Amino acid sequence: MPQIRPIRDLKNTTVISNLCHETQEPIFITKNGYGDMVIMSMETFEKSTFFNNLYDKLAIAETELKAGKVSDVDDAIKDIRTKYGL
């Protein structure tokens, strides 16, 4: 469940930091009742970034597969060896 906190809670940085690490989810900060910022631990950010990059690459691969841009594994290895002189 997402955590939503008012901006005044940022005065106690230790509590917010602990909450970020305990929940391992972003914390949404509001200002005057409206969304203003999102705070998360470095670990959560890195994990989120990793999965976003992974999903982007999978989407590209799926598009290429549908477009018929595929090659045989043996041909791909041969091309790599030729390209890099292996």
N, CA, C and O of each residue as an XYZ file, in Angstrom:
344
protein
N       0.851     -1.166      0.000
C       0.000      0.000      0.000
C       0.904      1.238      0.000
O       1.815      1.333      0.823
N       0.664      2.176     -0.904
C       1.513      3.357     -0.978
C       1.386      4.224      0.275
O       0.314      4.357      0.864
N       2.510      4.801      0.652
C       2.551      5.738      1.779
C       2.401      7.150      1.226
O       3.105      7.534      0.291
N       1.490      7.915      1.799
C       1.288      9.303      1.400
C       1.469     10.147      2.650
O       0.778      9.951      3.650
N       2.403     11.085      2.583
C       2.734     11.908      3.746
C       2.716     13.382      3.370
O       3.064     13.737      2.244
N       2.313     14.251      4.307
C       2.395     15.696      4.039
C       3.837     16.168      4.106
O       4.676     15.544      4.757
N       4.116     17.257      3.438
C       5.483     17.767      3.344
C       6.060     18.114      4.719
O       7.278     18.077      4.894
N       5.230     18.443      5.674
C       5.733     18.794      7.012
C       6.424     17.610      7.680
O       7.257     17.803      8.566
N       6.085     16.363      7.259
C       6.736     15.179      7.820
C       8.208     15.087      7.434
O       8.959     14.327      8.046
N       8.630     15.850      6.429
C      10.033     15.818      6.017
C      10.958     16.458      7.048
O      12.178     16.335      6.949
N      10.384     17.138      8.034
C      11.210     17.731      9.098
C      11.939     16.645      9.875
O      13.054     16.860     10.350
N      11.319     15.490     10.003
C      11.952     14.385     10.723
C      12.516     13.405      9.699
O      11.884     12.408      9.353
N      13.710     13.713      9.230
C      14.307     12.938      8.141
C      14.587     11.491      8.519
O      14.522     10.605      7.666
N      14.900     11.240      9.793
C      15.198      9.873     10.223
C      13.974      8.980     10.076
O      14.081      7.846      9.610
N      12.823      9.484     10.470
C      11.590      8.701     10.351
C      11.275      8.416      8.884
O      10.917      7.292      8.533
N      11.406      9.419      8.037
C      11.132      9.239      6.603
C      12.126      8.253      5.999
O      11.736      7.383      5.220
N      13.398      8.378      6.347
C      14.415      7.456      5.833
C      14.107      6.024      6.259
O      14.157      5.107      5.439
N      13.792      5.830      7.523
C      13.457      4.486      8.009
C      12.228      3.936      7.295
O      12.187      2.758      6.942
N      11.232      4.785      7.083
C      10.024      4.358      6.390
C      10.339      3.922      4.956
O       9.802      2.925      4.474
N      11.210      4.673      4.279
C      11.621      4.314      2.913
C      12.257      2.926      2.885
O      11.959      2.114      2.009
N      13.131      2.665      3.847
C      13.843      1.386      3.870
C      12.949      0.238      4.332
O      13.085     -0.885      3.844
N      12.047      0.504      5.256
C      11.162     -0.548      5.768
C      10.131     -0.974      4.729
O       9.901     -2.168      4.537
N       9.518     -0.017      4.068
C       8.457     -0.344      3.111
C       8.999     -0.789      1.766
O       8.318     -1.508      1.034
N      10.216     -0.375      1.429
C      10.836     -0.664      0.135
C       9.928     -0.232     -1.016
O       9.884     -0.871     -2.068
N       9.209      0.864     -0.793
C       8.330      1.453     -1.799
C       8.503      2.968     -1.791
O       9.007      3.529     -0.818
N       8.099      3.621     -2.845
C       8.160      5.085     -2.858
C       7.189      5.673     -1.830
O       6.150      5.084     -1.529
N       7.542      6.826     -1.306
C       6.661      7.564     -0.409
C       6.252      8.833     -1.145
O       7.098      9.597     -1.609
N       4.955      9.044     -1.244
C       4.426     10.198     -1.958
C       4.247     11.349     -0.975
O       3.614     11.193      0.069
N       4.808     12.500     -1.314
C       4.754     13.685     -0.463
C       3.761     14.673     -1.063
O       3.802     14.982     -2.254
N       2.863     15.163     -0.201
C       1.869     16.132     -0.663
C       2.185     17.519     -0.101
O       2.793     17.663      0.960
N       1.758     18.513     -0.839
C       1.906     19.904     -0.412
C       0.564     20.582     -0.667
O       0.075     20.610     -1.796
N      -0.014     21.119      0.377
C      -1.348     21.744      0.296
C      -2.387     20.786     -0.277
O      -3.288     21.198     -1.007
N      -2.252     19.504      0.062
C      -3.236     18.512     -0.359
C      -3.032     17.936     -1.747
O      -3.816     17.093     -2.183
N      -2.001     18.368     -2.447
C      -1.734     17.887     -3.801
C      -0.394     17.165     -3.863
O       0.514     17.473     -3.090
N      -0.265     16.214     -4.771
C       0.988     15.510     -4.954
C       2.106     16.472     -5.329
O       1.929     17.352     -6.172
N       3.276     16.290     -4.685
C       4.380     17.208     -4.931
C       5.682     16.478     -5.242
O       6.400     16.862     -6.166
N       5.998     15.418     -4.474
C       7.275     14.714     -4.645
C       7.100     13.231     -4.354
O       6.101     12.793     -3.783
N       8.108     12.479     -4.769
C       8.192     11.065     -4.429
C       9.585     10.817     -3.876
O      10.583     11.250     -4.453
N       9.642     10.114     -2.747
C      10.919      9.802     -2.112
C      11.028      8.292     -1.973
O      10.053      7.620     -1.636
N      12.224      7.760     -2.237
C      12.441      6.325     -2.069
C      13.897      6.068     -1.714
O      14.760      6.924     -1.908
N      14.155      4.874     -1.190
C      15.528      4.508     -0.858
C      16.314      4.277     -2.147
O      15.733      4.064     -3.211
N      17.619      4.322     -2.038
C      18.470      4.059     -3.206
C      18.238      2.651     -3.735
O      18.209      2.440     -4.947
N      18.074      1.688     -2.835
C      17.857      0.303     -3.253
C      16.570      0.178     -4.068
O      16.539     -0.492     -5.101
N      15.512      0.832     -3.590
C      14.236      0.793     -4.304
C      14.362      1.471     -5.663
O      13.821      0.984     -6.656
N      15.076      2.597     -5.709
C      15.285      3.305     -6.969
C      16.048      2.437     -7.963
O      15.656      2.333     -9.125
N      17.131      1.817     -7.514
C      17.938      0.977     -8.403
C      17.144     -0.223     -8.902
O      17.245     -0.592    -10.072
N      16.361     -0.828     -8.028
C      15.529     -1.965     -8.435
C      14.476     -1.532     -9.453
O      14.237     -2.218    -10.447
N      13.863     -0.403     -9.196
C      12.853      0.123    -10.116
C      13.469      0.454    -11.478
O      12.892      0.137    -12.519
N      14.629      1.085    -11.464
C      15.324      1.431    -12.704
C      15.711      0.176    -13.470
O      15.558      0.118    -14.690
N      16.210     -0.829    -12.761
C      16.588     -2.087    -13.402
C      15.395     -2.704    -14.129
O      15.503     -3.092    -15.292
N      14.255     -2.792    -13.435
C      13.087     -3.416    -14.052
C      12.527     -2.573    -15.193
O      12.063     -3.127    -16.189
N      12.560     -1.253    -15.073
C      12.105     -0.404    -16.178
C      12.963     -0.620    -17.417
O      12.439     -0.719    -18.527
N      14.289     -0.696    -17.233
C      15.180     -0.964    -18.368
C      14.921     -2.346    -18.957
O      14.908     -2.518    -20.176
N      14.715     -3.321    -18.090
C      14.432     -4.682    -18.553
C      13.152     -4.722    -19.384
O      13.123     -5.326    -20.456
N      12.091     -4.078    -18.888
C      10.820     -4.069    -19.622
C      10.953     -3.352    -20.961
O      10.352     -3.766    -21.953
N      11.741     -2.275    -20.990
C      11.979     -1.568    -22.259
C      12.671     -2.479    -23.270
O      12.291     -2.524    -24.440
N      13.690     -3.201    -22.806
C      14.422     -4.103    -23.708
C      13.546     -5.263    -24.167
O      13.640     -5.696    -25.315
N      12.707     -5.759    -23.288
C      11.794     -6.841    -23.681
C      10.776     -6.352    -24.714
O      10.431     -7.082    -25.643
N      10.304     -5.130    -24.551
C       9.358     -4.569    -25.521
C      10.012     -4.417    -26.891
O       9.397     -4.710    -27.917
N      11.260     -3.957    -26.901
C      11.997     -3.826    -28.168
C      12.186     -5.198    -28.806
O      11.985     -5.362    -30.010
N      12.573     -6.181    -27.995
C      12.790     -7.532    -28.513
C      11.502     -8.110    -29.082
O      11.515     -8.765    -30.124
N      10.396     -7.867    -28.396
C       9.102     -8.371    -28.878
C       8.721     -7.728    -30.203
O       8.206     -8.399    -31.098
N       8.972     -6.433    -30.329
C       8.684     -5.726    -31.581
C       9.540     -6.282    -32.718
O       9.046     -6.502    -33.824
N      10.821     -6.506    -32.442
C      11.716     -7.053    -33.462
C      11.308     -8.470    -33.846
O      11.394     -8.851    -35.014
N      10.871     -9.235    -32.880
C      10.421    -10.596    -33.163
C       9.198    -10.579    -34.075
O       9.125    -11.347    -35.035
N       8.241     -9.704    -33.775
C       7.038     -9.599    -34.607
C       7.366     -9.118    -36.011
O       6.682     -9.479    -36.969
N       8.420     -8.297    -36.139
C       8.824     -7.769    -37.446
C       9.698     -8.761    -38.209
O      10.107     -8.493    -39.339
N       9.981     -9.894    -37.595
C      10.777    -10.911    -38.268
C      12.271    -10.647    -38.232
O      13.022    -11.252    -38.997
N      12.711     -9.761    -37.366
C      14.141     -9.452    -37.255
C      14.806    -10.430    -36.292
O      15.285    -10.039    -35.227
N      14.830    -11.666    -36.664
C      15.445    -12.701    -35.838
C      16.496    -13.427    -36.667
O      16.456    -13.417    -37.897
N      17.438    -14.058    -35.967
C      18.442    -14.830    -36.680
C      18.730    -16.108    -35.904
O      18.464    -16.204    -34.706
N      19.263    -17.053    -36.594
C      19.645    -18.322    -36.005
C      20.815    -18.097    -35.048
O      21.670    -17.251    -35.312
N      20.866    -18.836    -33.949
C      21.933    -18.682    -32.969
C      23.298    -18.905    -33.595
O      24.230    -18.145    -33.332
N      23.428    -19.929    -34.416
C      24.720    -20.215    -35.052
C      25.156    -19.070    -35.954
O      26.334    -18.716    -35.988
N      24.206    -18.488    -36.686
C      24.526    -17.343    -37.544
C      24.933    -16.127    -36.705
O      25.856    -15.398    -37.070
N      24.249    -15.917    -35.596
C      24.565    -14.783    -34.737
C      25.970    -14.919    -34.161
O      26.725    -13.947    -34.137
N      26.325    -16.105    -33.701
C      27.666    -16.342    -33.151
C      28.718    -16.145    -34.232
O      29.767    -15.551    -33.983
N      28.441    -16.637    -35.420
C      29.363    -16.479    -36.536
C      29.579    -15.004    -36.858
O      30.710    -14.580    -37.095
N      28.494    -14.217    -36.866
C      28.588    -12.786    -37.131
C      29.418    -12.077    -36.062
O      30.227    -11.204    -36.376
N      29.216    -12.450    -34.806
C      29.960    -11.836    -33.703
C      31.446    -12.168    -33.826
O      32.298    -11.297    -33.648
N      31.747    -13.410    -34.125
C      33.148    -13.815    -34.275
C      33.817    -13.063    -35.428
O      34.969    -12.642    -35.321
N      33.089    -12.902    -36.517
C      33.624    -12.168    -37.662
C      33.841    -10.707    -37.303
O      34.888    -10.134    -37.603
N      32.861    -10.119    -36.670
C      32.926     -8.705    -36.325
C      34.086     -8.395    -35.375
O      34.753     -7.372    -35.527
N      34.327     -9.265    -34.407
C      35.355     -8.993    -33.394
C      36.631     -9.799    -33.583
O      37.510     -9.774    -32.721
N      36.745    -10.508    -34.689
C      37.950    -11.243    -35.015
C      38.257    -12.367    -34.031
O      39.409    -12.582    -33.655
N      37.256    -13.049    -33.637
C      37.439    -14.153    -32.653
C      37.565    -15.493    -33.331
O      37.722    -16.512    -32.660
